[in-house]
PDB file of C-alpha atoms in Angstrom:
ATOM      1  CA  MET A  13     133.467 -55.779 -80.506  1.00 41.00           C
ATOM      2  CA  ILE A  14     134.088 -53.035 -78.400  1.00 42.00           C
ATOM      3  CA  GLY A  15     137.399 -52.063 -78.455  1.00 50.00           C
ATOM      4  CA  LEU A  16     140.171 -50.900 -75.265  1.00 44.00           C
ATOM      5  CA  LEU A  17     138.847 -47.141 -76.038  1.00 44.00           C
ATOM      6  CA  GLY A  18     134.985 -48.448 -76.791  1.00 41.00           C
ATOM      7  CA  PHE A  19     135.564 -49.966 -72.636  1.00 37.00           C
ATOM      8  CA  ILE A  20     136.869 -46.736 -71.376  1.00 34.00           C
ATOM      9  CA  THR A  21     134.036 -44.258 -72.935  1.00 37.00           C
ATOM     10  CA  LEU A  22     131.271 -46.782 -71.984  1.00 36.00           C
ATOM     11  CA  ALA A  23     133.093 -46.932 -67.857  1.00 40.00           C
ATOM     12  CA  LYS A  24     133.384 -43.085 -67.704  1.00 41.00           C
ATOM     13  CA  ALA A  25     129.954 -42.760 -69.148  1.00 40.00           C
ATOM     14  CA  GLU A  26     128.936 -45.237 -66.470  1.00 47.00           C
ATOM     15  CA  HIS A  27     130.720 -43.385 -63.883  1.00 49.00           C
ATOM     16  CA  SER A  28     129.358 -40.067 -64.848  1.00 56.00           C
ATOM     17  CA  ASN A  29     126.034 -41.078 -64.669  1.00 87.00           C
ATOM     18  CA  ILE A  30     125.945 -42.245 -61.136  1.00 92.00           C
ATOM     19  CA  HIS A  31     126.425 -38.581 -60.355  1.00 89.00           C
ATOM     20  CA  LYS A  32     123.469 -37.283 -62.072  1.00 87.00           C
ATOM     21  CA  ILE A  33     121.171 -40.432 -60.732  1.00 90.00           C
ATOM     22  CA  CYS A  34     122.152 -39.395 -57.756  1.00 89.00           C
ATOM     23  CA  ALA A  35     121.973 -35.956 -57.988  1.00 84.00           C
ATOM     24  CA  GLN A  36     118.451 -36.439 -59.453  1.00 83.00           C
ATOM     25  CA  SER A  37     116.481 -39.472 -57.540  1.00 85.00           C
ATOM     26  CA  PRO A  38     117.630 -40.621 -54.183  1.00 87.00           C
ATOM     27  CA  SER A  39     115.449 -43.763 -54.168  1.00 87.00           C
ATOM     28  CA  GLN A  40     116.952 -44.491 -57.676  1.00 90.00           C
ATOM     29  CA  CYS A  41     120.328 -43.845 -56.538  1.00 93.00           C
ATOM     30  CA  LEU A  42     120.323 -46.538 -53.667  1.00 93.00           C
ATOM     31  CA  LYS A  43     119.427 -49.040 -56.735  1.00 93.00           C
ATOM     32  CA  GLU A  44     121.971 -48.066 -58.646  1.00 94.00           C
ATOM     33  CA  ILE A  45     125.503 -46.992 -56.355  1.00 95.00           C
ATOM     34  CA  ASP A  46     126.309 -50.812 -54.682  1.00 95.00           C
ATOM     35  CA  LYS A  47     127.065 -51.688 -58.503  1.00 94.00           C
ATOM     36  CA  SER A  48     129.463 -48.711 -59.173  1.00 94.00           C
ATOM     37  CA  LEU A  49     131.257 -48.830 -55.700  1.00 95.00           C
ATOM     38  CA  ALA A  50     131.836 -52.620 -56.603  1.00 94.00           C
ATOM     39  CA  LYS A  51     133.810 -50.542 -59.537  1.00 93.00           C
ATOM     40  CA  GLU A  52     136.009 -48.021 -57.027  1.00 94.00           C
ATOM     41  CA  GLU A  53     139.191 -49.219 -55.316  1.00 93.00           C
ATOM     42  CA  LYS A  54     138.294 -49.359 -51.753  1.00 92.00           C
ATOM     43  CA  GLY A  55     139.266 -46.008 -49.975  1.00 92.00           C
ATOM     44  CA  SER A  56     139.893 -44.099 -53.143  1.00 94.00           C
ATOM     45  CA  ARG A  57     139.324 -41.053 -53.706  1.00 92.00           C
ATOM     46  CA  GLY A  58     135.618 -41.871 -55.885  1.00 94.00           C
ATOM     47  CA  TRP A  59     135.074 -44.405 -53.603  1.00 95.00           C
ATOM     48  CA  TYR A  60     134.417 -42.440 -51.074  1.00 95.00           C
ATOM     49  CA  LYS A  61     132.611 -40.462 -53.131  1.00 94.00           C
ATOM     50  CA  LEU A  62     130.032 -42.769 -53.976  1.00 96.00           C
ATOM     51  CA  GLU A  63     129.558 -43.204 -50.040  1.00 96.00           C
ATOM     52  CA  LEU A  64     128.341 -39.816 -49.464  1.00 95.00           C
ATOM     53  CA  TYR A  65     125.946 -40.295 -51.978  1.00 94.00           C
ATOM     54  CA  LYS A  66     124.448 -43.310 -50.598  1.00 96.00           C
ATOM     55  CA  MET A  67     124.395 -41.808 -47.153  1.00 95.00           C
ATOM     56  CA  GLU A  68     122.808 -38.397 -48.621  1.00 91.00           C
ATOM     57  CA  SER A  69     120.206 -40.655 -50.345  1.00 92.00           C
ATOM     58  CA  LEU A  70     119.569 -42.583 -47.079  1.00 93.00           C
ATOM     59  CA  PHE A  71     119.174 -39.726 -44.968  1.00 90.00           C
ATOM     60  CA  GLN A  72     117.255 -37.816 -48.145  1.00 85.00           C
ATOM     61  CA  LEU A  73     114.680 -41.061 -47.586  1.00 85.00           C
ATOM     62  CA  THR A  74     114.685 -40.904 -44.030  1.00 85.00           C
ATOM     63  CA  HIS A  75     115.970 -44.363 -44.094  1.00 90.00           C
ATOM     64  CA  PHE A  76     118.284 -43.692 -40.856  1.00 91.00           C
ATOM     65  CA  GLU A  77     118.257 -47.706 -39.473  1.00 92.00           C
ATOM     66  CA  LYS A  78     120.333 -48.197 -42.859  1.00 95.00           C
ATOM     67  CA  LEU A  79     122.312 -44.810 -42.543  1.00 96.00           C
ATOM     68  CA  GLU A  80     123.503 -45.905 -39.005  1.00 96.00           C
ATOM     69  CA  GLU A  81     124.243 -48.943 -40.468  1.00 96.00           C
ATOM     70  CA  GLU A  82     126.770 -47.411 -43.265  1.00 96.00           C
ATOM     71  CA  VAL A  83     128.295 -44.354 -40.486  1.00 97.00           C
ATOM     72  CA  LEU A  84     129.231 -46.636 -37.247  1.00 96.00           C
ATOM     73  CA  PRO A  85     132.391 -48.395 -38.861  1.00 96.00           C
ATOM     74  CA  TRP A  86     133.198 -44.947 -39.884  1.00 96.00           C
ATOM     75  CA  VAL A  87     132.787 -43.594 -36.371  1.00 96.00           C
ATOM     76  CA  GLY A  88     136.491 -43.077 -34.544  1.00 91.00           C
ATOM     77  CA  VAL A  89     138.220 -43.824 -37.385  1.00 93.00           C
ATOM     78  CA  ASN A  90     141.435 -42.186 -37.713  1.00 90.00           C
ATOM     79  CA  ASN A  91     142.922 -40.355 -41.154  1.00 90.00           C
ATOM     80  CA  LEU A  92     140.217 -40.137 -42.997  1.00 92.00           C
ATOM     81  CA  PRO A  93     139.997 -37.742 -45.992  1.00 91.00           C
ATOM     82  CA  LEU A  94     138.592 -34.312 -43.935  1.00 86.00           C
ATOM     83  CA  ARG A  95     134.989 -34.109 -45.676  1.00 85.00           C
ATOM     84  CA  PHE A  96     134.512 -37.220 -45.627  1.00 92.00           C
ATOM     85  CA  GLU A  97     134.879 -37.305 -41.780  1.00 92.00           C
ATOM     86  CA  ILE A  98     133.308 -34.520 -41.527  1.00 89.00           C
ATOM     87  CA  ASN A  99     130.007 -35.735 -42.838  1.00 90.00           C
ATOM     88  CA  ILE A 100     130.381 -39.216 -40.874  1.00 94.00           C
ATOM     89  CA  ASP A 101     130.534 -36.702 -37.833  1.00 93.00           C
ATOM     90  CA  ILE A 102     127.327 -34.690 -38.545  1.00 91.00           C
ATOM     91  CA  TYR A 103     125.512 -37.549 -40.210  1.00 93.00           C
ATOM     92  CA  TYR A 104     126.216 -39.686 -36.526  1.00 94.00           C
ATOM     93  CA  ALA A 105     125.618 -36.393 -34.892  1.00 92.00           C
ATOM     94  CA  LYS A 106     122.351 -36.297 -36.015  1.00 90.00           C
ATOM     95  CA  LEU A 107     121.363 -40.597 -35.584  1.00 93.00           C
ATOM     96  CA  MET A 108     122.214 -39.649 -32.080  1.00 93.00           C
ATOM     97  CA  ASN A 109     119.703 -36.131 -31.472  1.00 87.00           C
ATOM     98  CA  SER A 110     117.027 -38.319 -32.789  1.00 86.00           C
ATOM     99  CA  LYS A 111     117.537 -41.121 -30.496  1.00 90.00           C
ATOM    100  CA  GLY A 112     118.081 -38.441 -27.747  1.00 89.00           C
ATOM    101  CA  ASN A 113     121.282 -38.804 -26.630  1.00 92.00           C
ATOM    102  CA  LYS A 114     122.501 -34.941 -26.578  1.00 88.00           C
ATOM    103  CA  GLU A 115     125.148 -35.201 -25.033  1.00 92.00           C
ATOM    104  CA  LEU A 116     127.079 -37.439 -27.108  1.00 93.00           C
ATOM    105  CA  SER A 117     124.963 -34.877 -29.950  1.00 91.00           C
ATOM    106  CA  ASP A 118     126.346 -32.091 -29.268  1.00 90.00           C
ATOM    107  CA  LEU A 119     130.221 -33.656 -28.968  1.00 93.00           C
ATOM    108  CA  TYR A 120     130.208 -34.407 -32.894  1.00 92.00           C
ATOM    109  CA  PHE A 121     128.379 -32.100 -33.586  1.00 88.00           C
ATOM    110  CA  ASP A 122     130.953 -29.480 -31.830  1.00 89.00           C
ATOM    111  CA  LYS A 123     133.678 -31.565 -33.888  1.00 90.00           C
ATOM    112  CA  ALA A 124     132.037 -31.559 -37.333  1.00 87.00           C
ATOM    113  CA  VAL A 125     131.823 -27.675 -36.988  1.00 83.00           C
ATOM    114  CA  SER A 126     135.172 -27.190 -35.437  1.00 86.00           C
ATOM    115  CA  SER A 127     136.843 -29.160 -38.692  1.00 84.00           C
ATOM    116  CA  LEU A 128     134.104 -27.220 -40.815  1.00 78.00           C
ATOM    117  CA  MET A 129     135.651 -23.427 -39.722  1.00 76.00           C
ATOM    118  CA  ALA A 130     139.391 -25.129 -40.291  1.00 76.00           C
ATOM    119  CA  VAL A 131     138.798 -26.256 -43.750  1.00 72.00           C
ATOM    120  CA  SER A 132     136.858 -23.144 -44.632  1.00 62.00           C
ATOM    121  CA  ASP A 133     139.830 -20.841 -43.322  1.00 59.00           C
ATOM    122  CA  VAL A 134     141.897 -22.457 -45.620  1.00 51.00           C
ATOM    123  CA  THR A 135     139.634 -23.153 -48.350  1.00 58.00           C
ATOM    124  CA  PHE A 136     136.425 -21.005 -48.636  1.00 66.00           C
ATOM    125  CA  ASP A 137     133.134 -23.036 -49.816  1.00 77.00           C
ATOM    126  CA  PRO A 138     129.975 -22.390 -49.539  1.00 86.00           C
ATOM    127  CA  MET A 139     128.171 -25.900 -48.826  1.00 84.00           C
ATOM    128  CA  LEU A 140     130.651 -26.051 -46.060  1.00 79.00           C
ATOM    129  CA  THR A 141     129.480 -23.015 -44.444  1.00 84.00           C
ATOM    130  CA  ILE A 142     126.105 -24.218 -45.114  1.00 88.00           C
ATOM    131  CA  GLN A 143     126.933 -27.690 -43.286  1.00 82.00           C
ATOM    132  CA  VAL A 144     128.463 -25.237 -40.432  1.00 82.00           C
ATOM    133  CA  ALA A 145     124.989 -23.609 -40.160  1.00 88.00           C
ATOM    134  CA  ASN A 146     123.048 -26.925 -40.050  1.00 85.00           C
ATOM    135  CA  ALA A 147     125.279 -27.850 -37.036  1.00 82.00           C
ATOM    136  CA  LEU A 148     124.366 -24.601 -35.398  1.00 86.00           C
ATOM    137  CA  SER A 149     120.766 -25.579 -36.146  1.00 88.00           C
ATOM    138  CA  ALA A 150     120.573 -28.774 -34.035  1.00 83.00           C
ATOM    139  CA  GLN A 151     122.682 -26.800 -31.552  1.00 83.00           C
ATOM    140  CA  GLN A 152     119.560 -24.781 -31.554  1.00 88.00           C
ATOM    141  CA  LYS A 153     122.371 -21.587 -32.307  1.00 90.00           C
ATOM    142  CA  TYR A 154     119.280 -20.081 -34.445  1.00 94.00           C
ATOM    143  CA  ASP A 155     120.860 -16.491 -33.985  1.00 95.00           C
ATOM    144  CA  GLU A 156     124.720 -17.496 -35.273  1.00 91.00           C
ATOM    145  CA  GLY A 157     123.393 -19.943 -38.126  1.00 92.00           C
ATOM    146  CA  MET A 158     120.920 -17.409 -39.319  1.00 96.00           C
ATOM    147  CA  ASP A 159     123.363 -14.608 -39.765  1.00 93.00           C
ATOM    148  CA  LEU A 160     126.358 -17.014 -41.268  1.00 90.00           C
ATOM    149  CA  LEU A 161     123.540 -17.994 -43.988  1.00 95.00           C
ATOM    150  CA  LEU A 162     122.581 -14.077 -44.606  1.00 96.00           C
ATOM    151  CA  THR A 163     126.424 -13.248 -45.193  1.00 92.00           C
ATOM    152  CA  LEU A 164     126.291 -16.347 -47.515  1.00 92.00           C
ATOM    153  CA  GLU A 165     123.681 -15.268 -49.123  1.00 95.00           C
ATOM    154  CA  ARG A 166     124.746 -11.802 -49.633  1.00 94.00           C
ATOM    155  CA  LYS A 167     127.686 -13.028 -50.885  1.00 91.00           C
ATOM    156  CA  PHE A 168     126.753 -15.336 -53.399  1.00 92.00           C
ATOM    157  CA  GLU A 169     123.716 -13.227 -54.438  1.00 90.00           C
ATOM    158  CA  ARG A 170     124.481 -13.278 -58.437  1.00 89.00           C
ATOM    159  CA  ARG A 171     125.697 -16.900 -58.525  1.00 88.00           C
ATOM    160  CA  SER A 172     123.743 -19.246 -60.603  1.00 90.00           C
ATOM    161  CA  ASP A 173     124.727 -22.393 -59.006  1.00 92.00           C
ATOM    162  CA  ALA A 174     120.860 -24.225 -58.097  1.00 93.00           C
ATOM    163  CA  LEU A 175     122.341 -26.917 -55.936  1.00 91.00           C
ATOM    164  CA  LEU A 176     123.934 -24.219 -53.553  1.00 94.00           C
ATOM    165  CA  LYS A 177     120.951 -21.823 -53.814  1.00 96.00           C
ATOM    166  CA  LEU A 178     118.514 -24.639 -53.016  1.00 96.00           C
ATOM    167  CA  GLU A 179     120.542 -25.908 -49.966  1.00 94.00           C
ATOM    168  CA  LEU A 180     121.283 -22.018 -48.988  1.00 97.00           C
ATOM    169  CA  TYR A 181     116.923 -21.045 -49.371  1.00 98.00           C
ATOM    170  CA  GLU A 182     116.074 -23.840 -47.369  1.00 97.00           C
ATOM    171  CA  ASN A 183     118.043 -23.657 -44.484  1.00 96.00           C
ATOM    172  CA  LEU A 184     117.486 -20.377 -44.507  1.00 97.00           C
ATOM    173  CA  GLY A 185     113.410 -20.541 -44.130  1.00 98.00           C
ATOM    174  CA  HIS A 186     114.633 -23.897 -41.098  1.00 97.00           C
ATOM    175  CA  PHE A 187     116.108 -21.301 -39.326  1.00 97.00           C
ATOM    176  CA  ALA A 188     113.349 -18.360 -40.146  1.00 98.00           C
ATOM    177  CA  ALA A 189     110.177 -20.791 -39.107  1.00 97.00           C
ATOM    178  CA  PHE A 190     113.035 -21.187 -35.447  1.00 97.00           C
ATOM    179  CA  LEU A 191     113.469 -17.809 -34.906  1.00 97.00           C
ATOM    180  CA  LYS A 192     109.336 -17.388 -35.753  1.00 97.00           C
ATOM    181  CA  LYS A 193     109.817 -15.020 -38.715  1.00 97.00           C
ATOM    182  CA  PHE A 194     106.822 -16.402 -40.506  1.00 98.00           C
ATOM    183  CA  GLU A 195     106.900 -14.190 -43.377  1.00 98.00           C
ATOM    184  CA  GLN A 196     110.524 -14.767 -44.242  1.00 98.00           C
ATOM    185  CA  HIS A 197     109.861 -18.268 -43.499  1.00 98.00           C
ATOM    186  CA  LEU A 198     106.987 -18.329 -46.336  1.00 98.00           C
ATOM    187  CA  ALA A 199     109.751 -15.905 -48.727  1.00 98.00           C
ATOM    188  CA  TYR A 200     112.752 -18.120 -48.842  1.00 98.00           C
ATOM    189  CA  ARG A 201     110.862 -21.627 -48.832  1.00 98.00           C
ATOM    190  CA  GLU A 202     109.128 -19.789 -52.273  1.00 98.00           C
ATOM    191  CA  GLN A 203     113.182 -19.456 -53.334  1.00 98.00           C
ATOM    192  CA  ALA A 204     113.981 -23.142 -52.211  1.00 98.00           C
ATOM    193  CA  VAL A 205     110.887 -24.131 -54.588  1.00 98.00           C
ATOM    194  CA  LYS A 206     112.072 -21.988 -57.493  1.00 97.00           C
ATOM    195  CA  TRP A 207     115.703 -23.662 -57.021  1.00 96.00           C
ATOM    196  CA  ALA A 208     114.490 -27.160 -56.314  1.00 96.00           C
ATOM    197  CA  ASN A 209     112.356 -26.819 -59.740  1.00 95.00           C
ATOM    198  CA  LEU A 210     115.975 -26.783 -62.018  1.00 93.00           C
ATOM    199  CA  GLN A 211     117.282 -29.942 -60.333  1.00 83.00           C
ATOM    200  CA  GLU A 212     115.260 -32.313 -61.949  1.00 79.00           C
ATOM    201  CA  ASN A 213     115.131 -34.269 -58.306  1.00 86.00           C
ATOM    202  CA  GLU A 214     111.222 -34.738 -57.568  1.00 88.00           C
ATOM    203  CA  GLN A 215     112.534 -35.958 -54.041  1.00 89.00           C
ATOM    204  CA  ARG A 216     113.567 -32.443 -53.870  1.00 92.00           C
ATOM    205  CA  ILE A 217     110.800 -30.552 -55.680  1.00 95.00           C
ATOM    206  CA  ALA A 218     108.898 -32.228 -53.394  1.00 96.00           C
ATOM    207  CA  VAL A 219     110.173 -31.764 -49.751  1.00 96.00           C
ATOM    208  CA  ALA A 220     110.651 -27.870 -51.398  1.00 97.00           C
ATOM    209  CA  ILE A 221     106.992 -27.712 -51.856  1.00 98.00           C
ATOM    210  CA  TYR A 222     105.984 -29.403 -48.928  1.00 98.00           C
ATOM    211  CA  ASN A 223     107.914 -26.997 -46.384  1.00 98.00           C
ATOM    212  CA  GLN A 224     105.810 -23.693 -48.897  1.00 98.00           C
ATOM    213  CA  ALA A 225     102.655 -25.595 -47.645  1.00 98.00           C
ATOM    214  CA  ARG A 226     104.389 -25.350 -43.980  1.00 98.00           C
ATOM    215  CA  ALA A 227     104.754 -21.988 -44.233  1.00 98.00           C
ATOM    216  CA  TYR A 228     101.254 -21.459 -45.438  1.00 98.00           C
ATOM    217  CA  GLN A 229     100.128 -23.394 -42.290  1.00 98.00           C
ATOM    218  CA  MET A 230     101.683 -21.395 -40.021  1.00 98.00           C
ATOM    219  CA  LEU A 231     101.018 -18.634 -41.412  1.00 98.00           C
ATOM    220  CA  LYS A 232      97.413 -19.546 -41.075  1.00 97.00           C
ATOM    221  CA  GLN A 233      96.454 -19.371 -44.851  1.00 98.00           C
ATOM    222  CA  PHE A 234      94.843 -23.149 -44.915  1.00 97.00           C
ATOM    223  CA  ASP A 235      93.588 -23.508 -48.131  1.00 96.00           C
ATOM    224  CA  GLN A 236      96.917 -21.938 -50.015  1.00 97.00           C
ATOM    225  CA  SER A 237      98.762 -24.966 -47.761  1.00 98.00           C
ATOM    226  CA  LEU A 238      96.530 -27.596 -48.551  1.00 98.00           C
ATOM    227  CA  GLU A 239      96.847 -26.453 -52.028  1.00 98.00           C
ATOM    228  CA  PHE A 240     100.645 -26.883 -52.091  1.00 98.00           C
ATOM    229  CA  PHE A 241      99.782 -29.739 -49.865  1.00 98.00           C
ATOM    230  CA  ASP A 242      98.379 -31.992 -52.850  1.00 97.00           C
ATOM    231  CA  LYS A 243     101.161 -30.895 -54.613  1.00 97.00           C
ATOM    232  CA  ALA A 244     103.551 -32.181 -52.346  1.00 97.00           C
ATOM    233  CA  LEU A 245     101.925 -35.227 -51.755  1.00 97.00           C
ATOM    234  CA  THR A 246     101.396 -36.299 -55.533  1.00 97.00           C
ATOM    235  CA  LEU A 247     105.543 -35.685 -56.313  1.00 95.00           C
ATOM    236  CA  ALA A 248     106.443 -37.934 -53.033  1.00 94.00           C
ATOM    237  CA  LYS A 249     104.509 -40.233 -54.433  1.00 94.00           C
ATOM    238  CA  GLN A 250     105.904 -40.359 -57.557  1.00 91.00           C
ATOM    239  CA  ALA A 251     109.853 -40.220 -55.495  1.00 87.00           C
ATOM    240  CA  LYS A 252     108.196 -43.446 -53.585  1.00 85.00           C
ATOM    241  CA  HIS A 253     109.210 -40.450 -50.239  1.00 89.00           C
ATOM    242  CA  ASN A 254     106.909 -42.839 -48.447  1.00 90.00           C
ATOM    243  CA  TYR A 255     107.975 -40.599 -44.998  1.00 91.00           C
ATOM    244  CA  LEU A 256     106.853 -37.826 -46.658  1.00 95.00           C
ATOM    245  CA  VAL A 257     104.089 -39.181 -48.000  1.00 96.00           C
ATOM    246  CA  SER A 258     102.704 -39.858 -44.581  1.00 95.00           C
ATOM    247  CA  MET A 259     103.819 -36.081 -43.150  1.00 96.00           C
ATOM    248  CA  THR A 260     101.600 -34.795 -45.704  1.00 97.00           C
ATOM    249  CA  TYR A 261      98.303 -37.030 -44.625  1.00 97.00           C
ATOM    250  CA  TYR A 262      98.794 -36.159 -41.242  1.00 97.00           C
ATOM    251  CA  ARG A 263      99.245 -31.969 -42.068  1.00 97.00           C
ATOM    252  CA  LYS A 264      96.039 -32.016 -44.310  1.00 98.00           C
ATOM    253  CA  SER A 265      94.363 -33.905 -41.420  1.00 97.00           C
ATOM    254  CA  THR A 266      95.349 -31.665 -39.024  1.00 97.00           C
ATOM    255  CA  ILE A 267      94.448 -28.540 -41.159  1.00 97.00           C
ATOM    256  CA  LEU A 268      90.929 -30.201 -41.853  1.00 97.00           C
ATOM    257  CA  SER A 269      90.291 -30.764 -38.662  1.00 96.00           C
ATOM    258  CA  ASN A 270      91.586 -27.027 -37.488  1.00 94.00           C
ATOM    259  CA  LEU A 271      88.789 -26.114 -40.411  1.00 96.00           C
ATOM    260  CA  ASN A 272      86.085 -28.664 -38.808  1.00 96.00           C
ATOM    261  CA  ARG A 273      85.923 -30.858 -41.843  1.00 96.00           C
ATOM    262  CA  ASP A 274      86.067 -33.500 -39.708  1.00 96.00           C
ATOM    263  CA  ASP A 275      85.341 -36.056 -41.603  1.00 96.00           C
ATOM    264  CA  GLU A 276      87.665 -35.291 -44.440  1.00 96.00           C
ATOM    265  CA  ALA A 277      90.451 -35.154 -41.297  1.00 96.00           C
ATOM    266  CA  LYS A 278      89.529 -38.415 -40.386  1.00 96.00           C
ATOM    267  CA  LYS A 279      90.154 -40.696 -43.860  1.00 96.00           C
ATOM    268  CA  TYR A 280      93.758 -38.244 -44.190  1.00 96.00           C
ATOM    269  CA  LEU A 281      95.028 -39.880 -40.396  1.00 95.00           C
ATOM    270  CA  ASN A 282      93.258 -42.925 -41.913  1.00 95.00           C
ATOM    271  CA  LEU A 283      96.033 -42.859 -44.536  1.00 95.00           C
ATOM    272  CA  VAL A 284      99.149 -42.217 -42.339  1.00 93.00           C
ATOM    273  CA  ASP A 285     101.693 -45.511 -41.863  1.00 90.00           C
ATOM    274  CA  GLU A 286     103.046 -44.842 -38.249  1.00 83.00           C
ATOM    275  CA  ASN A 287     105.549 -47.681 -39.108  1.00 78.00           C
ATOM    276  CA  VAL A 288     107.327 -45.088 -41.526  1.00 75.00           C
ATOM    277  CA  LEU A 289     106.444 -42.117 -39.710  1.00 73.00           C
ATOM    278  CA  PHE A 290     107.893 -43.267 -36.080  1.00 65.00           C
ATOM    279  CA  GLY A 291     109.584 -46.914 -37.325  1.00 57.00           C
ATOM    280  CA  GLY A 292     106.976 -49.525 -35.637  1.00 46.00           C
TER     281      GLY A 292
END
């Protein structure tokens, strides 16, 4: 017979476990998250945190239709916890941007940046600063976002927080690519892989290695690029990240075509699932 203390301990273990699951595997997170949400009081601090796990997992796996279903009911709702509201605004802005609605996208990115700046003025949080930079990237304010992240890199040079460093170098990599600083781009991607490997999250590692392969591709170092795309492909399949699998097939096809290896290029192009990439 399990006593009351046993039930409390079990509940705490289950609650702690969902945090670990969502940190390590977005696909597994989506399988488990609704059970954890059902145990939380709707509108409680813990419930909002789990909702964000769910949205982040959907975003990482590029399940944008399902993400929109989660986000839309919260758009414009008053009196939400500030950080939850900021995330809703950012997700909504990104969704609108993907649909070509630049006016609405810019409106919600501006709203999110204003809220983030207000929070940062009161309590400095490096992850919030990265969110600000991410929003600036979506608005194509690349120099401004890059400067913000370089300041953050200097400030937290000695910090060994793997998630913070992964987010920081992933975003620095994005900005370096946008600004066509391709050598820096590769260096940031290498740093992102280093910190991703400490996350025990196959999906995040696969994305980091894919981005490193893209950095080699942009430098026209095609042999290295193909090698790292193969590594990313193995992990993406294990993580069931179908979007990344198809994108990797597409990138390999492009490189092989450039190398006049047309038969191999055609083979990989035929493996691309256009429904996954384009929602057909």
